[in-house]
Coordinates of C-alpha atoms in Angstrom, one line a residue:
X16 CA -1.1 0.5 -41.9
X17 CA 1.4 2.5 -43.7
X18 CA 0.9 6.8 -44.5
X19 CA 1.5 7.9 -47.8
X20 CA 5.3 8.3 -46.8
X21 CA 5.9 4.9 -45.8
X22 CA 5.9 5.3 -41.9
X23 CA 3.2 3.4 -39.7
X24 CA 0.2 5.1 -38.7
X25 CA -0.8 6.1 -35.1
X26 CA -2.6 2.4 -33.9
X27 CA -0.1 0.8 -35.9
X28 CA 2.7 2.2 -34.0
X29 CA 1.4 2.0 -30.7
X30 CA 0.3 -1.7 -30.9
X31 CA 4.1 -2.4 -31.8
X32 CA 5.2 -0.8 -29.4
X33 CA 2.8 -2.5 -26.7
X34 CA 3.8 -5.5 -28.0
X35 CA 7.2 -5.0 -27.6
X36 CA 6.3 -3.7 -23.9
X37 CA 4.5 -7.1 -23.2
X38 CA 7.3 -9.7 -24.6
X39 CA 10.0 -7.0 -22.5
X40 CA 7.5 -7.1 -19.3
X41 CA 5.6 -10.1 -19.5
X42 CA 2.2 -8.2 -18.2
X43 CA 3.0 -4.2 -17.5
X44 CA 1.4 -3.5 -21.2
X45 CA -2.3 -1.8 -19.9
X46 CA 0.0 0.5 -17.0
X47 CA 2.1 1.5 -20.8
X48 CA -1.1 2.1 -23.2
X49 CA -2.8 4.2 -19.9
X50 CA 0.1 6.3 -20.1
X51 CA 0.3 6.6 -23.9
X52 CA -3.2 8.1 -23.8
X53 CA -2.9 10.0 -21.3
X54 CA 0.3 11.6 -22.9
X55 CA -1.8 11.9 -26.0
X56 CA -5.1 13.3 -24.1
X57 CA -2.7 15.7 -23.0
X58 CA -0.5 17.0 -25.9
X59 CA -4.5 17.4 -27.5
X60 CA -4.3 14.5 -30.3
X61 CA -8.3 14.5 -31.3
X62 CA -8.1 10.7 -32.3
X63 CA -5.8 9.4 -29.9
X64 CA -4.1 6.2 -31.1
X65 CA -3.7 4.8 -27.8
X66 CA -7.4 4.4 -27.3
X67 CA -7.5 2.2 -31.1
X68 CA -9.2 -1.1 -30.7
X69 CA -6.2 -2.8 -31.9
X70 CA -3.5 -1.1 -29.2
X71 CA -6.8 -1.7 -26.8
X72 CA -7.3 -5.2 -27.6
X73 CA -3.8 -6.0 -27.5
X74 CA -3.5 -4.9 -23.6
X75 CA -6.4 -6.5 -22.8
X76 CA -4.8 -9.9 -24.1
X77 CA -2.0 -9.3 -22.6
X78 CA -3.6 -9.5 -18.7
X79 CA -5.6 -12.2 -19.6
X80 CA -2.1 -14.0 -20.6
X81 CA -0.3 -11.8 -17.5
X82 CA 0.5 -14.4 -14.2
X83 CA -1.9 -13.4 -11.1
X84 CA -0.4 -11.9 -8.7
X85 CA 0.1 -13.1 -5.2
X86 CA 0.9 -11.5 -2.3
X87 CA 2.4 -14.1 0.2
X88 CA 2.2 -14.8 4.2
X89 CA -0.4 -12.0 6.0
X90 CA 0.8 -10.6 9.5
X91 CA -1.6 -12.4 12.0
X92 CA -3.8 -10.8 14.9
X93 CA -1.3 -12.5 17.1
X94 CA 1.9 -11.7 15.9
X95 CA 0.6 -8.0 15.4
X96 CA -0.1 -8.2 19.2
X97 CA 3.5 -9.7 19.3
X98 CA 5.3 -6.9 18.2
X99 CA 3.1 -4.5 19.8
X100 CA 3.8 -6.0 23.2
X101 CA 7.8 -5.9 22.5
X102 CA 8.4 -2.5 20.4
X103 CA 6.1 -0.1 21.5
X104 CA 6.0 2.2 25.1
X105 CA 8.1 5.9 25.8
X106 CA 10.9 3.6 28.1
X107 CA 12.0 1.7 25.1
X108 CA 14.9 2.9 22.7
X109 CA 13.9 5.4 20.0
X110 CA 14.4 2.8 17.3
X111 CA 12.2 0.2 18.8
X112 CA 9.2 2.3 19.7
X113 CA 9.8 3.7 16.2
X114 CA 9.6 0.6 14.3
X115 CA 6.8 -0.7 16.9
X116 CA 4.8 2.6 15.2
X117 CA 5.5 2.2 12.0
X118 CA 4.3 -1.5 11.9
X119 CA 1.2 -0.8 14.2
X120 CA 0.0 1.5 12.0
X121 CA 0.5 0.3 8.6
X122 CA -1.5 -3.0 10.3
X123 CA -4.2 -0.5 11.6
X124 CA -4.5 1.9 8.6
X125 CA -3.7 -0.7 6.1
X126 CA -0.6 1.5 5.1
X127 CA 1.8 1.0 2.2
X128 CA 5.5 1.3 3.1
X129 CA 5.8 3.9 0.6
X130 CA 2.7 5.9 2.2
X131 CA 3.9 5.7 5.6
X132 CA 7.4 6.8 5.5
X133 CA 6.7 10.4 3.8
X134 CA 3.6 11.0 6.4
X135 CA 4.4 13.9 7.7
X136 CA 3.3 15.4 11.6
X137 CA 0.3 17.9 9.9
X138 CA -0.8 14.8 8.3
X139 CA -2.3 13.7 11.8
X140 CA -5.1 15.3 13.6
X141 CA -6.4 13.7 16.8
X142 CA -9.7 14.2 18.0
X143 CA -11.8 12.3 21.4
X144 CA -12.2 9.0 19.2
X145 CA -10.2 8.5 16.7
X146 CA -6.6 9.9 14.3
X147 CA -7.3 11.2 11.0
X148 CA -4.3 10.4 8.7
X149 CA -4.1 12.6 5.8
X150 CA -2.2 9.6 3.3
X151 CA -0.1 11.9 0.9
X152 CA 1.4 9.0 -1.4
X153 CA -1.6 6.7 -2.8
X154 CA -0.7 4.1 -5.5
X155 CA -4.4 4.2 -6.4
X156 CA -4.4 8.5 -6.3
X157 CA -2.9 9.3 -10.2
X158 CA -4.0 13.1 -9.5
X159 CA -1.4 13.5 -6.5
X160 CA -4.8 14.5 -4.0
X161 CA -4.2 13.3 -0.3
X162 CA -7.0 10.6 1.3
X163 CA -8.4 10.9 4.3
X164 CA -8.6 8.0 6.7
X165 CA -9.5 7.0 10.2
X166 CA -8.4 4.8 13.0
X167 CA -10.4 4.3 16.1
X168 CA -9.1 4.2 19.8
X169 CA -9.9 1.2 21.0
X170 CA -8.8 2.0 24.8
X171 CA -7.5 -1.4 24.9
X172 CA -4.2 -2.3 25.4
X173 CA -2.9 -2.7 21.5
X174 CA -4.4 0.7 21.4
X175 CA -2.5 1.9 17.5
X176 CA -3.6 5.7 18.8
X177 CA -2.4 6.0 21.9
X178 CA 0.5 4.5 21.0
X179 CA 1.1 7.5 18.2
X180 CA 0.6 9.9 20.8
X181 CA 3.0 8.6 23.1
X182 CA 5.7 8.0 19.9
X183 CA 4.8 11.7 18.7
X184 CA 5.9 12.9 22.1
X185 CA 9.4 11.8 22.0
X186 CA 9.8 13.7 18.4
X187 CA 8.2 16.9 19.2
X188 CA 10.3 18.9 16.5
X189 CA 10.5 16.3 14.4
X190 CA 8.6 17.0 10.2
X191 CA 7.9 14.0 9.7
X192 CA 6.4 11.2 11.5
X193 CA 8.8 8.7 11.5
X194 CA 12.0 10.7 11.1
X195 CA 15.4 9.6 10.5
X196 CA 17.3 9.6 14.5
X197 CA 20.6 9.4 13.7
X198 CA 21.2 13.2 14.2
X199 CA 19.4 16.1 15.9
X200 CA 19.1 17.5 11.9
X201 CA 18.0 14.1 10.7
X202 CA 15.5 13.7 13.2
X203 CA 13.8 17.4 12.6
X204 CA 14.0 17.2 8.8
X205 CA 14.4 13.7 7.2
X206 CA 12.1 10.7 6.8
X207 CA 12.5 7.4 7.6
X208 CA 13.5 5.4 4.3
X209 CA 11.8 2.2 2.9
X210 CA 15.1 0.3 2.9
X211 CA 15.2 0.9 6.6
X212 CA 11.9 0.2 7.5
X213 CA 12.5 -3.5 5.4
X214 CA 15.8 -4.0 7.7
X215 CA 14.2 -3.1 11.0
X216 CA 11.2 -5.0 10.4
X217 CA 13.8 -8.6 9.7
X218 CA 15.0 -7.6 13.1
X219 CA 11.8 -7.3 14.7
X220 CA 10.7 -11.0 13.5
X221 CA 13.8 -12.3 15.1
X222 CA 13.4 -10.9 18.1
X223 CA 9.5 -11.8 18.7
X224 CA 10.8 -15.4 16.7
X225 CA 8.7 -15.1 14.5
X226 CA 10.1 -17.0 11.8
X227 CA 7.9 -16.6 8.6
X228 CA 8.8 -14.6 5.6
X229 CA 7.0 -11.6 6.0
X230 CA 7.4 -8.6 4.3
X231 CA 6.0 -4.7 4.8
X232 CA 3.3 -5.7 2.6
X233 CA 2.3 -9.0 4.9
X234 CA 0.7 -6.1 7.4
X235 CA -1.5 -4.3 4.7
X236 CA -2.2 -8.2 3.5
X237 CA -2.8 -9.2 7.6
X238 CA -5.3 -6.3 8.3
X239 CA -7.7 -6.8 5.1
X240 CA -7.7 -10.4 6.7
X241 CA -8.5 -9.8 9.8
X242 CA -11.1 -7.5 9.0
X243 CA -13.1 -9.7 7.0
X244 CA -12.4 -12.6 9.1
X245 CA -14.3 -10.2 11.7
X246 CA -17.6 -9.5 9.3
X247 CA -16.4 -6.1 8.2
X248 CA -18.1 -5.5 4.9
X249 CA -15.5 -6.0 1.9
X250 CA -16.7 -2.9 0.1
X251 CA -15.7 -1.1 3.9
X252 CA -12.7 -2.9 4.1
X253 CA -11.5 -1.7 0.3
X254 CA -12.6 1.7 1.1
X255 CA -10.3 1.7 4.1
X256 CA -7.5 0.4 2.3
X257 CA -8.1 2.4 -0.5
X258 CA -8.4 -0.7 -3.1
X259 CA -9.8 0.4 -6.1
X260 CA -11.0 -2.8 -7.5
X261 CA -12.3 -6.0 -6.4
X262 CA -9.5 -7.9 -8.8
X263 CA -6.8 -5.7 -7.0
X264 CA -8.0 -6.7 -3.4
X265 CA -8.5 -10.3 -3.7
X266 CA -4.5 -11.3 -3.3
X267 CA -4.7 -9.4 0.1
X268 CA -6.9 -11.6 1.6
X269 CA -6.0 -15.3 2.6
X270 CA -8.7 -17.9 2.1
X271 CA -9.1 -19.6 5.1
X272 CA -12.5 -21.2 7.0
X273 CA -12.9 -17.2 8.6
X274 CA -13.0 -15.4 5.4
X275 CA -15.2 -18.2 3.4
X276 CA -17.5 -17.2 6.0
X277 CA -19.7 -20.1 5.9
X278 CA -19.1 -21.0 2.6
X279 CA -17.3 -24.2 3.1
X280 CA -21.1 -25.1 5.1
X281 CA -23.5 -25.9 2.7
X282 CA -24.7 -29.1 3.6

């Protein structure tokens, strides 16, 4: 454990310091030895002390010890339909039909917060059946390389594309999609923030009275639901939404006599 000189070897250092990580964190210890090996992938260490079985073996006991995460109410099919009803159309104020769009298509998309407020304009391409969003900002994306994803017109009357089209219209110099409005400047060059986005959404819920607790990540949570409450196949509906792993998608979806799909019928 100790070199010649009396300082700790490679693993031996690591592992302390991962299990420092874990008692500081309580579970981010895997998300710190990943980036300790990539670090020392990258500086060219040819036994990289990162990838030990001890600093390995310690991460790994660390999720097993970690508490599962949960991800709390999911934005219904209803109350989607709510909010589309109330904030979206051209005669509306700017800031409703924004916030109408912004929560259509995170729901439609299944959008992170952070992925839809630096979408830009040349991120969308319409063609006769469906929007291509180019997603710049993927938690799951650790090279920095844009997905592409569609979302269908569904002619209907919560149509998520049409809708886009009409709230592009009323920005046409705007960079990005959702800009900031509160100058002419602001609206050509500045995004939307996240903080914002949490604040107009509370005043949405009041307004449609819809009185759960539901957060920008209820819609991402709401859409995987509905999905496979509808028969879509879960490794379609993780593609969609980008999940990367079955253990990472599970929290999004709430168990109910839908998504058991039959399961609670065995007799």
């Amino acid at each position: 454990m100790l070199d010649g000189d009396g300082s700790l070897d490679g693993p031996t250092a690591v592992a302390l310091f991962l299990a420092k990580e874990h008692a500081r964190t309580s579970g981010k210890t895997e998300v710190a030895r990943s980036a300790l090996a990539w670090y020392f992938d990258l500086i060219g260490c040819q036994a990289n002390p990162a990838r030990d079985p001890i600093p390995v073996a310690i991460s790994q006991g660390s999720l097993r010890r970690a508490p599962p995460v949960v991800h709390h109410d999911k934005e219904t099919e209803d109350e989607i339909k709510l909010i589309f009803q109330s904030f979206t159309g051209p005669s509306l104020p700017m800031s409703d039909h924004r916030i109408g769009t912004v929560l259509t298509l995170m729901f439609s998309a299944f959008l992170r917060v952070s992925e839809v407020v630096v979408s830009k304009r040349s991120d969308v391409k319409f063609d006769s059946s469906h929007v291509w969003l180019n997603i710049r900002k993927s938690k799951t994306d650790q090279l920095g390389k844009a997905e592409r994803r569609p979302v269908a017109q569904s002619g209907g009357p919560f149509c998520a594309v049409s809708n886009l089209e009409r709230w592009l219209a009323r920005v046409p110099q705007a960079t990005f999609l959702f800009p900031c409005i509160s100058t002419v400047q602001s609206t050509a060059t500045k995004p939307m923030s996240v903080d914002l986005v949490r604040a107009e959404l509370r005043r949405v819920l009041q307004v449609c009275g819809i009185t759960r607790s539901l957060t920008p990540h209820s819609f991402r949570g709401g859409a995987a639901t509905l999905a496979i409450e509808k028969g879509v196949p879960t490794r379609a509906v993780m593609a969609m939404g980008r999940w990367a792993s079955t253990g990472g998608f599970a929290p999004y979806v709430e168990v109910n006599a839908k998504t058991l799909a039959g399961a609670d019928r065995l007799l």
